[in-house]
Amino acid sequence: EAQVTQNPRYLITVTGKKLTVTCSQNMNHEYMSWYRQDPGLGLRQIYYSMNVEVTDKGDVPEGYKVSRKEKRNFPLILESPSPNQTSLYFCASSLAGGSEQFFGPGTRLTVL
Amino acid sequence: TQLLEQSPQFLSIQEGENLTVYCNSSSVFSSLQWYRQEPGEGPVLLVTVVTGGEVKKLKRLTFQFGDARKDSSLHITAAQPGDTGLYLCAGEVVGASGTYKYIFGTGTRLKVLA
């Protein structure tokens, strides 16, 4: 089944404890992206990747890192999480930039 | 910073009524997408409009892209309870180096009562 998977789906952590949210797609998509969704703010793009080894900042990249070492995976790294990073995170992929984006099921992160 | 203002934020209507959701910006987008999101799931693409003035229909849903490619609307005819959900618009921004960024609206939460 063609899909975007994210792990974990739920995570409660404490301030400053490094964490990684994984994202994987099995559709051989070139473009991948991370978003956060907060009430009243909609989805905001954190980082995106046009292809392997090519990543760029979205609108809210502060406090996040990404890497794209292989086409199928695009992990989101929070080196020192803070409470304002408590949010619902979505990974998405598309065949190429400008194509339909397919979203993962989301990761609900709480930083205490 | 590019923004997409979506209105209304919340809408509760009776089955059979018509409604329109608006998505407005001062920025020009290369295309505009409409998504629907169910609780506990990621957004799912409904339609992409590309050309200024373009109108697309998806059963009872009609999407229009403004002539200047700065705004869009979603009109639902004879709404049904199955239309309940969060509707999001998203503007596509193509960079000079061929990069693609997406700006999402704040969303319209629609509830259709039977």
PDB file of N, CA and C in Angstrom, chain A residues 5-98:
ATOM      1  N   THR A   5       4.522   7.041   6.333  1.00  0.00           N
ATOM      2  CA  THR A   5       4.428   6.610   7.724  1.00  0.00           C
ATOM      3  C   THR A   5       5.270   7.521   8.605  1.00  0.00           C
ATOM      4  N   GLN A   6       4.785   7.746   9.810  1.00  0.00           N
ATOM      5  CA  GLN A   6       5.484   8.568  10.790  1.00  0.00           C
ATOM      6  C   GLN A   6       5.563   7.802  12.094  1.00  0.00           C
ATOM      7  N   ASN A   7       6.691   7.964  12.777  1.00  0.00           N
ATOM      8  CA  ASN A   7       6.848   7.368  14.103  1.00  0.00           C
ATOM      9  C   ASN A   7       7.669   8.275  15.003  1.00  0.00           C
ATOM     10  N   PRO A   8       7.270   8.393  16.277  1.00  0.00           N
ATOM     11  CA  PRO A   8       6.064   7.787  16.859  1.00  0.00           C
ATOM     12  C   PRO A   8       4.824   8.579  16.492  1.00  0.00           C
ATOM     13  N   ARG A   9       3.652   8.070  16.799  1.00  0.00           N
ATOM     14  CA  ARG A   9       2.415   8.798  16.576  1.00  0.00           C
ATOM     15  C   ARG A   9       2.134   9.760  17.729  1.00  0.00           C
ATOM     16  N   TYR A  10       2.575   9.382  18.902  1.00  0.00           N
ATOM     17  CA  TYR A  10       2.397  10.224  20.084  1.00  0.00           C
ATOM     18  C   TYR A  10       3.701  10.224  20.866  1.00  0.00           C
ATOM     19  N   LEU A  11       4.053  11.392  21.399  1.00  0.00           N
ATOM     20  CA  LEU A  11       5.286  11.486  22.183  1.00  0.00           C
ATOM     21  C   LEU A  11       5.144  12.598  23.209  1.00  0.00           C
ATOM     22  N   ILE A  12       5.428  12.252  24.452  1.00  0.00           N
ATOM     23  CA  ILE A  12       5.511  13.235  25.527  1.00  0.00           C
ATOM     24  C   ILE A  12       6.953  13.223  26.001  1.00  0.00           C
ATOM     25  N   THR A  13       7.567  14.393  26.025  1.00  0.00           N
ATOM     26  CA  THR A  13       8.970  14.477  26.420  1.00  0.00           C
ATOM     27  C   THR A  13       9.175  15.709  27.309  1.00  0.00           C
ATOM     28  N   VAL A  14      10.404  15.911  27.711  1.00  0.00           N
ATOM     29  CA  VAL A  14      10.722  17.056  28.563  1.00  0.00           C
ATOM     30  C   VAL A  14      11.639  18.017  27.831  1.00  0.00           C
ATOM     31  N   THR A  15      11.631  19.237  28.271  1.00  0.00           N
ATOM     32  CA  THR A  15      12.459  20.280  27.671  1.00  0.00           C
ATOM     33  C   THR A  15      13.918  19.866  27.610  1.00  0.00           C
ATOM     34  N   GLY A  16      14.516  20.030  26.428  1.00  0.00           N
ATOM     35  CA  GLY A  16      15.945  19.787  26.261  1.00  0.00           C
ATOM     36  C   GLY A  16      16.353  18.377  25.887  1.00  0.00           C
ATOM     37  N   LYS A  17      15.430  17.438  25.881  1.00  0.00           N
ATOM     38  CA  LYS A  17      15.780  16.057  25.558  1.00  0.00           C
ATOM     39  C   LYS A  17      15.627  15.815  24.067  1.00  0.00           C
ATOM     40  N   LYS A  18      16.744  15.624  23.393  1.00  0.00           N
ATOM     41  CA  LYS A  18      16.762  15.470  21.941  1.00  0.00           C
ATOM     42  C   LYS A  18      15.825  14.363  21.469  1.00  0.00           C
ATOM     43  N   LEU A  19      15.118  14.626  20.379  1.00  0.00           N
ATOM     44  CA  LEU A  19      14.235  13.600  19.844  1.00  0.00           C
ATOM     45  C   LEU A  19      14.217  13.651  18.327  1.00  0.00           C
ATOM     46  N   THR A  20      13.847  12.535  17.729  1.00  0.00           N
ATOM     47  CA  THR A  20      13.721  12.429  16.289  1.00  0.00           C
ATOM     48  C   THR A  20      12.370  11.832  15.948  1.00  0.00           C
ATOM     49  N   VAL A  21      11.687  12.454  15.008  1.00  0.00           N
ATOM     50  CA  VAL A  21      10.452  11.906  14.465  1.00  0.00           C
ATOM     51  C   VAL A  21      10.771  11.404  13.057  1.00  0.00           C
ATOM     52  N   THR A  22      10.507  10.141  12.828  1.00  0.00           N
ATOM     53  CA  THR A  22      10.853   9.582  11.523  1.00  0.00           C
ATOM     54  C   THR A  22       9.691   9.713  10.549  1.00  0.00           C
ATOM     55  N   CYS A  23      10.039   9.809   9.273  1.00  0.00           N
ATOM     56  CA  CYS A  23       9.062   9.854   8.206  1.00  0.00           C
ATOM     57  C   CYS A  23       9.595   9.011   7.059  1.00  0.00           C
ATOM     58  N   SER A  24       8.757   8.144   6.541  1.00  0.00           N
ATOM     59  CA  SER A  24       9.171   7.282   5.448  1.00  0.00           C
ATOM     60  C   SER A  24       8.046   7.153   4.435  1.00  0.00           C
ATOM     61  N   GLN A  25       8.415   7.173   3.148  1.00  0.00           N
ATOM     62  CA  GLN A  25       7.409   6.989   2.091  1.00  0.00           C
ATOM     63  C   GLN A  25       7.884   5.884   1.137  1.00  0.00           C
ATOM     64  N   ASN A  26       6.915   5.145   0.613  1.00  0.00           N
ATOM     65  CA  ASN A  26       7.241   4.003  -0.248  1.00  0.00           C
ATOM     66  C   ASN A  26       6.794   4.243  -1.687  1.00  0.00           C
ATOM     67  N   MET A  27       6.691   5.523  -2.073  1.00  0.00           N
ATOM     68  CA  MET A  27       6.176   5.855  -3.398  1.00  0.00           C
ATOM     69  C   MET A  27       7.259   6.400  -4.332  1.00  0.00           C
ATOM     70  N   ASN A  28       8.507   6.334  -3.898  1.00  0.00           N
ATOM     71  CA  ASN A  28       9.623   6.839  -4.700  1.00  0.00           C
ATOM     72  C   ASN A  28       9.460   8.332  -5.024  1.00  0.00           C
ATOM     73  N   HIS A  29       8.909   9.064  -4.064  1.00  0.00           N
ATOM     74  CA  HIS A  29       8.691  10.489  -4.262  1.00  0.00           C
ATOM     75  C   HIS A  29       9.970  11.287  -4.070  1.00  0.00           C
ATOM     76  N   GLU A  30      10.115  12.323  -4.912  1.00  0.00           N
ATOM     77  CA  GLU A  30      11.286  13.192  -4.818  1.00  0.00           C
ATOM     78  C   GLU A  30      11.136  14.214  -3.682  1.00  0.00           C
ATOM     79  N   TYR A  31       9.929  14.788  -3.554  1.00  0.00           N
ATOM     80  CA  TYR A  31       9.682  15.916  -2.662  1.00  0.00           C
ATOM     81  C   TYR A  31       9.118  15.422  -1.337  1.00  0.00           C
ATOM     82  N   MET A  32       9.709  15.906  -0.238  1.00  0.00           N
ATOM     83  CA  MET A  32       9.186  15.606   1.095  1.00  0.00           C
ATOM     84  C   MET A  32       9.201  16.874   1.922  1.00  0.00           C
ATOM     85  N   SER A  33       8.305  16.910   2.906  1.00  0.00           N
ATOM     86  CA  SER A  33       8.149  18.145   3.667  1.00  0.00           C
ATOM     87  C   SER A  33       7.641  17.844   5.067  1.00  0.00           C
ATOM     88  N   TRP A  34       7.958  18.736   5.995  1.00  0.00           N
ATOM     89  CA  TRP A  34       7.431  18.668   7.358  1.00  0.00           C
ATOM     90  C   TRP A  34       6.606  19.913   7.644  1.00  0.00           C
ATOM     91  N   TYR A  35       5.456  19.697   8.312  1.00  0.00           N
ATOM     92  CA  TYR A  35       4.576  20.777   8.723  1.00  0.00           C
ATOM     93  C   TYR A  35       4.250  20.607  10.201  1.00  0.00           C
ATOM     94  N   ARG A  36       3.915  21.726  10.834  1.00  0.00           N
ATOM     95  CA  ARG A  36       3.311  21.659  12.154  1.00  0.00           C
ATOM     96  C   ARG A  36       1.937  22.308  12.081  1.00  0.00           C
ATOM     97  N   GLN A  37       1.009  21.759  12.840  1.00  0.00           N
ATOM     98  CA  GLN A  37      -0.358  22.274  12.848  1.00  0.00           C
ATOM     99  C   GLN A  37      -0.733  22.692  14.257  1.00  0.00           C
ATOM    100  N   ASP A  38      -1.089  23.949  14.405  1.00  0.00           N
ATOM    101  CA  ASP A  38      -1.474  24.498  15.698  1.00  0.00           C
ATOM    102  C   ASP A  38      -2.843  25.160  15.576  1.00  0.00           C
ATOM    103  N   PRO A  39      -3.663  25.090  16.626  1.00  0.00           N
ATOM    104  CA  PRO A  39      -5.016  25.671  16.565  1.00  0.00           C
ATOM    105  C   PRO A  39      -4.965  27.141  16.173  1.00  0.00           C
ATOM    106  N   GLY A  40      -5.786  27.499  15.210  1.00  0.00           N
ATOM    107  CA  GLY A  40      -5.871  28.887  14.789  1.00  0.00           C
ATOM    108  C   GLY A  40      -4.771  29.343  13.852  1.00  0.00           C
ATOM    109  N   LEU A  41      -3.772  28.490  13.636  1.00  0.00           N
ATOM    110  CA  LEU A  41      -2.635  28.873  12.780  1.00  0.00           C
ATOM    111  C   LEU A  41      -2.538  28.022  11.521  1.00  0.00           C
ATOM    112  N   GLY A  42      -3.344  26.990  11.423  1.00  0.00           N
ATOM    113  CA  GLY A  42      -3.277  26.133  10.242  1.00  0.00           C
ATOM    114  C   GLY A  42      -1.986  25.330  10.221  1.00  0.00           C
ATOM    115  N   LEU A  43      -1.608  24.869   9.040  1.00  0.00           N
ATOM    116  CA  LEU A  43      -0.342  24.158   8.874  1.00  0.00           C
ATOM    117  C   LEU A  43       0.737  25.148   8.466  1.00  0.00           C
ATOM    118  N   ARG A  44       1.892  24.999   9.040  1.00  0.00           N
ATOM    119  CA  ARG A  44       3.030  25.826   8.666  1.00  0.00           C
ATOM    120  C   ARG A  44       4.197  24.919   8.295  1.00  0.00           C
ATOM    121  N   GLN A  45       4.825  25.266   7.180  1.00  0.00           N
ATOM    122  CA  GLN A  45       5.885  24.422   6.653  1.00  0.00           C
ATOM    123  C   GLN A  45       7.175  24.669   7.431  1.00  0.00           C
ATOM    124  N   ILE A  46       7.808  23.595   7.885  1.00  0.00           N
ATOM    125  CA  ILE A  46       9.025  23.702   8.690  1.00  0.00           C
ATOM    126  C   ILE A  46      10.252  23.600   7.783  1.00  0.00           C
ATOM    127  N   TYR A  47      10.374  22.493   7.089  1.00  0.00           N
ATOM    128  CA  TYR A  47      11.448  22.245   6.143  1.00  0.00           C
ATOM    129  C   TYR A  47      10.872  21.447   4.978  1.00  0.00           C
ATOM    130  N   TYR A  48      11.573  21.530   3.850  1.00  0.00           N
ATOM    131  CA  TYR A  48      11.202  20.682   2.733  1.00  0.00           C
ATOM    132  C   TYR A  48      12.460  20.208   2.019  1.00  0.00           C
ATOM    133  N   SER A  49      12.273  19.167   1.218  1.00  0.00           N
ATOM    134  CA  SER A  49      13.399  18.591   0.494  1.00  0.00           C
ATOM    135  C   SER A  49      12.964  18.300  -0.935  1.00  0.00           C
ATOM    136  N   MET A  50      13.654  18.915  -1.881  1.00  0.00           N
ATOM    137  CA  MET A  50      13.327  18.686  -3.284  1.00  0.00           C
ATOM    138  C   MET A  50      13.845  17.335  -3.772  1.00  0.00           C
ATOM    139  N   ASN A  51      14.922  16.855  -3.124  1.00  0.00           N
ATOM    140  CA  ASN A  51      15.517  15.584  -3.541  1.00  0.00           C
ATOM    141  C   ASN A  51      16.551  15.168  -2.496  1.00  0.00           C
ATOM    142  N   VAL A  52      17.175  14.033  -2.693  1.00  0.00           N
ATOM    143  CA  VAL A  52      18.189  13.548  -1.756  1.00  0.00           C
ATOM    144  C   VAL A  52      19.288  14.598  -1.620  1.00  0.00           C
ATOM    145  N   GLU A  53      19.663  14.839  -0.365  1.00  0.00           N
ATOM    146  CA  GLU A  53      20.739  15.783  -0.014  1.00  0.00           C
ATOM    147  C   GLU A  53      20.377  17.239  -0.284  1.00  0.00           C
ATOM    148  N   VAL A  54      19.134  17.519  -0.680  1.00  0.00           N
ATOM    149  CA  VAL A  54      18.703  18.897  -0.930  1.00  0.00           C
ATOM    150  C   VAL A  54      17.568  19.248   0.022  1.00  0.00           C
ATOM    151  N   THR A  55      17.855  20.114   0.990  1.00  0.00           N
ATOM    152  CA  THR A  55      16.815  20.534   1.927  1.00  0.00           C
ATOM    153  C   THR A  55      16.803  22.045   2.007  1.00  0.00           C
ATOM    154  N   ASP A  56      15.651  22.604   2.399  1.00  0.00           N
ATOM    155  CA  ASP A  56      15.545  24.055   2.496  1.00  0.00           C
ATOM    156  C   ASP A  56      14.524  24.410   3.561  1.00  0.00           C
ATOM    157  N   LYS A  57      14.660  25.632   4.079  1.00  0.00           N
ATOM    158  CA  LYS A  57      13.800  26.084   5.165  1.00  0.00           C
ATOM    159  C   LYS A  57      12.419  26.462   4.655  1.00  0.00           C
ATOM    160  N   GLY A  58      11.435  26.131   5.474  1.00  0.00           N
ATOM    161  CA  GLY A  58      10.088  26.617   5.241  1.00  0.00           C
ATOM    162  C   GLY A  58       9.877  27.900   6.027  1.00  0.00           C
ATOM    163  N   ASP A  59       8.677  28.101   6.511  1.00  0.00           N
ATOM    164  CA  ASP A  59       8.368  29.343   7.225  1.00  0.00           C
ATOM    165  C   ASP A  59       8.760  29.341   8.692  1.00  0.00           C
ATOM    166  N   VAL A  60       8.848  28.163   9.305  1.00  0.00           N
ATOM    167  CA  VAL A  60       9.124  28.095  10.743  1.00  0.00           C
ATOM    168  C   VAL A  60      10.212  27.066  11.053  1.00  0.00           C
ATOM    169  N   PRO A  61      11.442  27.267  10.564  1.00  0.00           N
ATOM    170  CA  PRO A  61      12.494  26.257  10.738  1.00  0.00           C
ATOM    171  C   PRO A  61      13.231  26.313  12.078  1.00  0.00           C
ATOM    172  N   GLU A  62      13.045  27.385  12.853  1.00  0.00           N
ATOM    173  CA  GLU A  62      13.844  27.572  14.062  1.00  0.00           C
ATOM    174  C   GLU A  62      13.586  26.443  15.055  1.00  0.00           C
ATOM    175  N   GLY A  63      14.661  25.855  15.546  1.00  0.00           N
ATOM    176  CA  GLY A  63      14.559  24.792  16.540  1.00  0.00           C
ATOM    177  C   GLY A  63      14.452  23.399  15.949  1.00  0.00           C
ATOM    178  N   TYR A  64      14.490  23.299  14.629  1.00  0.00           N
ATOM    179  CA  TYR A  64      14.357  22.009  13.955  1.00  0.00           C
ATOM    180  C   TYR A  64      15.541  21.762  13.025  1.00  0.00           C
ATOM    181  N   LYS A  65      15.830  20.494  12.813  1.00  0.00           N
ATOM    182  CA  LYS A  65      16.803  20.087  11.804  1.00  0.00           C
ATOM    183  C   LYS A  65      16.212  18.936  11.012  1.00  0.00           C
ATOM    184  N   VAL A  66      16.676  18.792   9.780  1.00  0.00           N
ATOM    185  CA  VAL A  66      16.258  17.662   8.952  1.00  0.00           C
ATOM    186  C   VAL A  66      17.472  17.128   8.209  1.00  0.00           C
ATOM    187  N   SER A  67      17.298  15.944   7.667  1.00  0.00           N
ATOM    188  CA  SER A  67      18.316  15.392   6.779  1.00  0.00           C
ATOM    189  C   SER A  67      17.615  14.547   5.734  1.00  0.00           C
ATOM    190  N   ARG A  68      18.222  14.429   4.572  1.00  0.00           N
ATOM    191  CA  ARG A  68      17.637  13.594   3.507  1.00  0.00           C
ATOM    192  C   ARG A  68      18.779  12.803   2.873  1.00  0.00           C
ATOM    193  N   LYS A  69      19.169  11.749   3.554  1.00  0.00           N
ATOM    194  CA  LYS A  69      20.290  10.929   3.093  1.00  0.00           C
ATOM    195  C   LYS A  69      19.836   9.881   2.074  1.00  0.00           C
ATOM    196  N   GLU A  70      18.590   9.523   2.119  1.00  0.00           N
ATOM    197  CA  GLU A  70      18.040   8.580   1.146  1.00  0.00           C
ATOM    198  C   GLU A  70      16.647   9.059   0.766  1.00  0.00           C
ATOM    199  N   LYS A  71      16.198   8.653  -0.414  1.00  0.00           N
ATOM    200  CA  LYS A  71      14.966   9.208  -0.965  1.00  0.00           C
ATOM    201  C   LYS A  71      13.763   8.927  -0.092  1.00  0.00           C
ATOM    202  N   ARG A  72      13.662   7.773   0.511  1.00  0.00           N
ATOM    203  CA  ARG A  72      12.444   7.385   1.202  1.00  0.00           C
ATOM    204  C   ARG A  72      12.288   7.990   2.596  1.00  0.00           C
ATOM    205  N   ASN A  73      13.372   8.448   3.211  1.00  0.00           N
ATOM    206  CA  ASN A  73      13.307   8.899   4.606  1.00  0.00           C
ATOM    207  C   ASN A  73      13.621  10.377   4.771  1.00  0.00           C
ATOM    208  N   PHE A  74      12.902  11.003   5.687  1.00  0.00           N
ATOM    209  CA  PHE A  74      13.095  12.443   5.932  1.00  0.00           C
ATOM    210  C   PHE A  74      12.823  12.708   7.412  1.00  0.00           C
ATOM    211  N   PRO A  75      13.773  12.394   8.282  1.00  0.00           N
ATOM    212  CA  PRO A  75      13.549  12.569   9.719  1.00  0.00           C
ATOM    213  C   PRO A  75      13.569  14.030  10.150  1.00  0.00           C
ATOM    214  N   LEU A  76      12.774  14.329  11.150  1.00  0.00           N
ATOM    215  CA  LEU A  76      12.733  15.658  11.771  1.00  0.00           C
ATOM    216  C   LEU A  76      13.379  15.561  13.137  1.00  0.00           C
ATOM    217  N   ILE A  77      14.378  16.402  13.370  1.00  0.00           N
ATOM    218  CA  ILE A  77      15.161  16.338  14.599  1.00  0.00           C
ATOM    219  C   ILE A  77      14.936  17.605  15.418  1.00  0.00           C
ATOM    220  N   LEU A  78      14.620  17.401  16.696  1.00  0.00           N
ATOM    221  CA  LEU A  78      14.543  18.515  17.640  1.00  0.00           C
ATOM    222  C   LEU A  78      15.679  18.310  18.626  1.00  0.00           C
ATOM    223  N   GLU A  79      16.725  19.110  18.488  1.00  0.00           N
ATOM    224  CA  GLU A  79      17.937  18.910  19.296  1.00  0.00           C
ATOM    225  C   GLU A  79      17.705  19.290  20.763  1.00  0.00           C
ATOM    226  N   SER A  80      16.925  20.331  20.980  1.00  0.00           N
ATOM    227  CA  SER A  80      16.646  20.750  22.362  1.00  0.00           C
ATOM    228  C   SER A  80      15.207  21.255  22.414  1.00  0.00           C
ATOM    229  N   PRO A  81      14.264  20.326  22.484  1.00  0.00           N
ATOM    230  CA  PRO A  81      12.850  20.723  22.407  1.00  0.00           C
ATOM    231  C   PRO A  81      12.450  21.690  23.523  1.00  0.00           C
ATOM    232  N   SER A  82      11.523  22.571  23.168  1.00  0.00           N
ATOM    233  CA  SER A  82      10.980  23.506  24.153  1.00  0.00           C
ATOM    234  C   SER A  82       9.454  23.408  24.109  1.00  0.00           C
ATOM    235  N   PRO A  83       8.778  23.873  25.169  1.00  0.00           N
ATOM    236  CA  PRO A  83       7.313  23.755  25.223  1.00  0.00           C
ATOM    237  C   PRO A  83       6.599  24.373  24.015  1.00  0.00           C
ATOM    238  N   ASN A  84       7.184  25.413  23.402  1.00  0.00           N
ATOM    239  CA  ASN A  84       6.503  26.020  22.251  1.00  0.00           C
ATOM    240  C   ASN A  84       6.585  25.161  20.987  1.00  0.00           C
ATOM    241  N   GLN A  85       7.255  24.015  21.084  1.00  0.00           N
ATOM    242  CA  GLN A  85       7.263  23.062  19.977  1.00  0.00           C
ATOM    243  C   GLN A  85       6.225  21.962  20.174  1.00  0.00           C
ATOM    244  N   THR A  86       5.440  22.088  21.230  1.00  0.00           N
ATOM    245  CA  THR A  86       4.289  21.203  21.398  1.00  0.00           C
ATOM    246  C   THR A  86       3.335  21.471  20.253  1.00  0.00           C
ATOM    247  N   SER A  87       3.025  20.419  19.496  1.00  0.00           N
ATOM    248  CA  SER A  87       2.232  20.619  18.284  1.00  0.00           C
ATOM    249  C   SER A  87       1.887  19.274  17.658  1.00  0.00           C
ATOM    250  N   LEU A  88       1.111  19.333  16.590  1.00  0.00           N
ATOM    251  CA  LEU A  88       0.815  18.167  15.762  1.00  0.00           C
ATOM    252  C   LEU A  88       1.656  18.292  14.489  1.00  0.00           C
ATOM    253  N   TYR A  89       2.475  17.296  14.249  1.00  0.00           N
ATOM    254  CA  TYR A  89       3.414  17.357  13.131  1.00  0.00           C
ATOM    255  C   TYR A  89       2.998  16.398  12.024  1.00  0.00           C
ATOM    256  N   PHE A  90       3.084  16.906  10.784  1.00  0.00           N
ATOM    257  CA  PHE A  90       2.772  16.091   9.621  1.00  0.00           C
ATOM    258  C   PHE A  90       3.946  16.071   8.655  1.00  0.00           C
ATOM    259  N   CYS A  91       4.214  14.878   8.151  1.00  0.00           N
ATOM    260  CA  CYS A  91       5.157  14.699   7.070  1.00  0.00           C
ATOM    261  C   CYS A  91       4.343  14.503   5.792  1.00  0.00           C
ATOM    262  N   ALA A  92       4.849  14.990   4.672  1.00  0.00           N
ATOM    263  CA  ALA A  92       4.159  14.829   3.394  1.00  0.00           C
ATOM    264  C   ALA A  92       5.179  14.541   2.307  1.00  0.00           C
ATOM    265  N   SER A  93       4.722  13.865   1.267  1.00  0.00           N
ATOM    266  CA  SER A  93       5.609  13.616   0.129  1.00  0.00           C
ATOM    267  C   SER A  93       4.823  13.782  -1.162  1.00  0.00           C
ATOM    268  N   SER A  94       5.539  14.100  -2.227  1.00  0.00           N
ATOM    269  CA  SER A  94       4.920  14.194  -3.547  1.00  0.00           C
ATOM    270  C   SER A  94       5.923  13.751  -4.601  1.00  0.00           C
ATOM    271  N   LEU A  95       5.402  13.389  -5.741  1.00  0.00           N
ATOM    272  CA  LEU A  95       6.248  12.887  -6.823  1.00  0.00           C
ATOM    273  C   LEU A  95       7.366  13.888  -7.141  1.00  0.00           C
ATOM    274  N   ALA A  96       6.984  15.156  -7.175  1.00  0.00           N
ATOM    275  CA  ALA A  96       7.938  16.232  -7.412  1.00  0.00           C
ATOM    276  C   ALA A  96       7.336  17.496  -6.826  1.00  0.00           C
ATOM    277  N   GLY A  97       8.127  18.552  -6.742  1.00  0.00           N
ATOM    278  CA  GLY A  97       7.564  19.824  -6.335  1.00  0.00           C
ATOM    279  C   GLY A  97       6.451  20.197  -7.285  1.00  0.00           C
ATOM    280  N   GLY A  98       5.295  20.640  -6.745  1.00  0.00           N
ATOM    281  CA  GLY A  98       4.178  21.012  -7.592  1.00  0.00           C
ATOM    282  C   GLY A  98       3.172  19.897  -7.815  1.00  0.00           C
TER     283      GLY A  98
END
